[in-house]
Amino acid sequence: MGKIKRGGYVFFSWIGDHNPRHVHVYKDGNFIVKWDMENWQAMKGEAPRTILKLIRELMDEGKL
């Protein structure tokens, strides 16, 4: 499991988790979104632009 804190959010991803490749995002312990990084869409919840920008940054940095 990978846990990354950025911008007030916590991003979780698990190596070997089911497809599609995705990330779980929480803020203050509350679930925000489960984001499909392959098809660039929400699997559950909603993602504001701020979260999408952070996910893209983390992907570009090789952290997700």
Short mmCIF file of C-alpha atoms in Angstrom, two decimals:
data_model
loop_
_atom_site.label_atom_id
_atom_site.label_comp_id
_atom_site.label_asym_id
_atom_site.label_seq_id
_atom_site.Cartn_x
_atom_site.Cartn_y
_atom_site.Cartn_z
CA MET A 1 0.00 0.00 0.00
CA GLY A 2 1.18 3.48 -0.78
CA LYS A 3 0.02 6.44 1.29
CA ILE A 4 0.81 9.96 0.14
CA LYS A 5 -0.25 13.21 1.82
CA ARG A 6 -0.53 16.31 -0.33
CA GLY A 7 -2.68 19.44 -0.39
CA GLY A 8 -4.65 18.37 2.67
CA TYR A 9 -5.63 15.06 1.04
CA VAL A 10 -4.42 11.51 1.60
CA PHE A 11 -3.99 9.29 -1.47
CA PHE A 12 -3.95 5.49 -1.10
CA SER A 13 -3.00 2.99 -3.78
CA TRP A 14 -2.26 -0.72 -3.44
CA ILE A 15 0.28 -2.62 -5.53
CA GLY A 16 -1.39 -5.63 -7.11
CA ASP A 17 -4.92 -4.31 -6.45
CA HIS A 18 -7.65 -5.09 -8.99
CA ASN A 19 -7.82 -3.37 -12.36
CA PRO A 20 -8.25 -0.69 -13.46
CA ARG A 21 -5.37 1.09 -11.77
CA HIS A 22 -6.93 3.47 -9.27
CA VAL A 23 -6.39 5.63 -6.19
CA HIS A 24 -8.54 6.24 -3.10
CA VAL A 25 -8.61 9.85 -1.84
CA TYR A 26 -9.55 10.99 1.67
CA LYS A 27 -9.64 14.34 3.46
CA ASP A 28 -9.88 14.65 7.25
CA GLY A 29 -10.55 10.91 7.41
CA ASN A 30 -13.54 11.17 5.06
CA PHE A 31 -13.74 9.36 1.73
CA ILE A 32 -13.78 11.74 -1.26
CA VAL A 33 -13.27 9.67 -4.41
CA LYS A 34 -12.02 6.41 -5.88
CA TRP A 35 -10.36 7.52 -9.13
CA ASP A 36 -9.67 5.33 -12.17
CA MET A 37 -6.23 6.45 -13.39
CA GLU A 38 -6.45 4.42 -16.63
CA ASN A 39 -9.77 5.79 -17.90
CA TRP A 40 -9.53 9.10 -16.03
CA GLN A 41 -12.94 8.92 -14.37
CA ALA A 42 -14.50 8.51 -10.94
CA MET A 43 -15.33 4.96 -9.90
CA LYS A 44 -17.07 6.19 -6.75
CA GLY A 45 -17.62 9.70 -5.41
CA GLU A 46 -16.70 12.94 -7.16
CA ALA A 47 -13.33 14.58 -7.75
CA PRO A 48 -12.96 18.35 -7.75
CA ARG A 49 -10.35 19.84 -10.10
CA THR A 50 -7.95 20.29 -7.19
CA ILE A 51 -7.82 16.53 -6.62
CA LEU A 52 -7.46 15.80 -10.33
CA LYS A 53 -4.53 18.21 -10.51
CA LEU A 54 -2.87 16.54 -7.52
CA ILE A 55 -3.42 13.05 -8.96
CA ARG A 56 -1.84 14.15 -12.26
CA GLU A 57 1.15 15.68 -10.40
CA LEU A 58 1.67 12.50 -8.37
CA MET A 59 1.44 10.36 -11.50
CA ASP A 60 3.95 12.62 -13.31
CA GLU A 61 6.31 12.29 -10.32
CA GLY A 62 5.97 8.50 -10.44
CA LYS A 63 4.39 8.35 -7.00
CA LEU A 64 1.10 6.88 -8.24
#
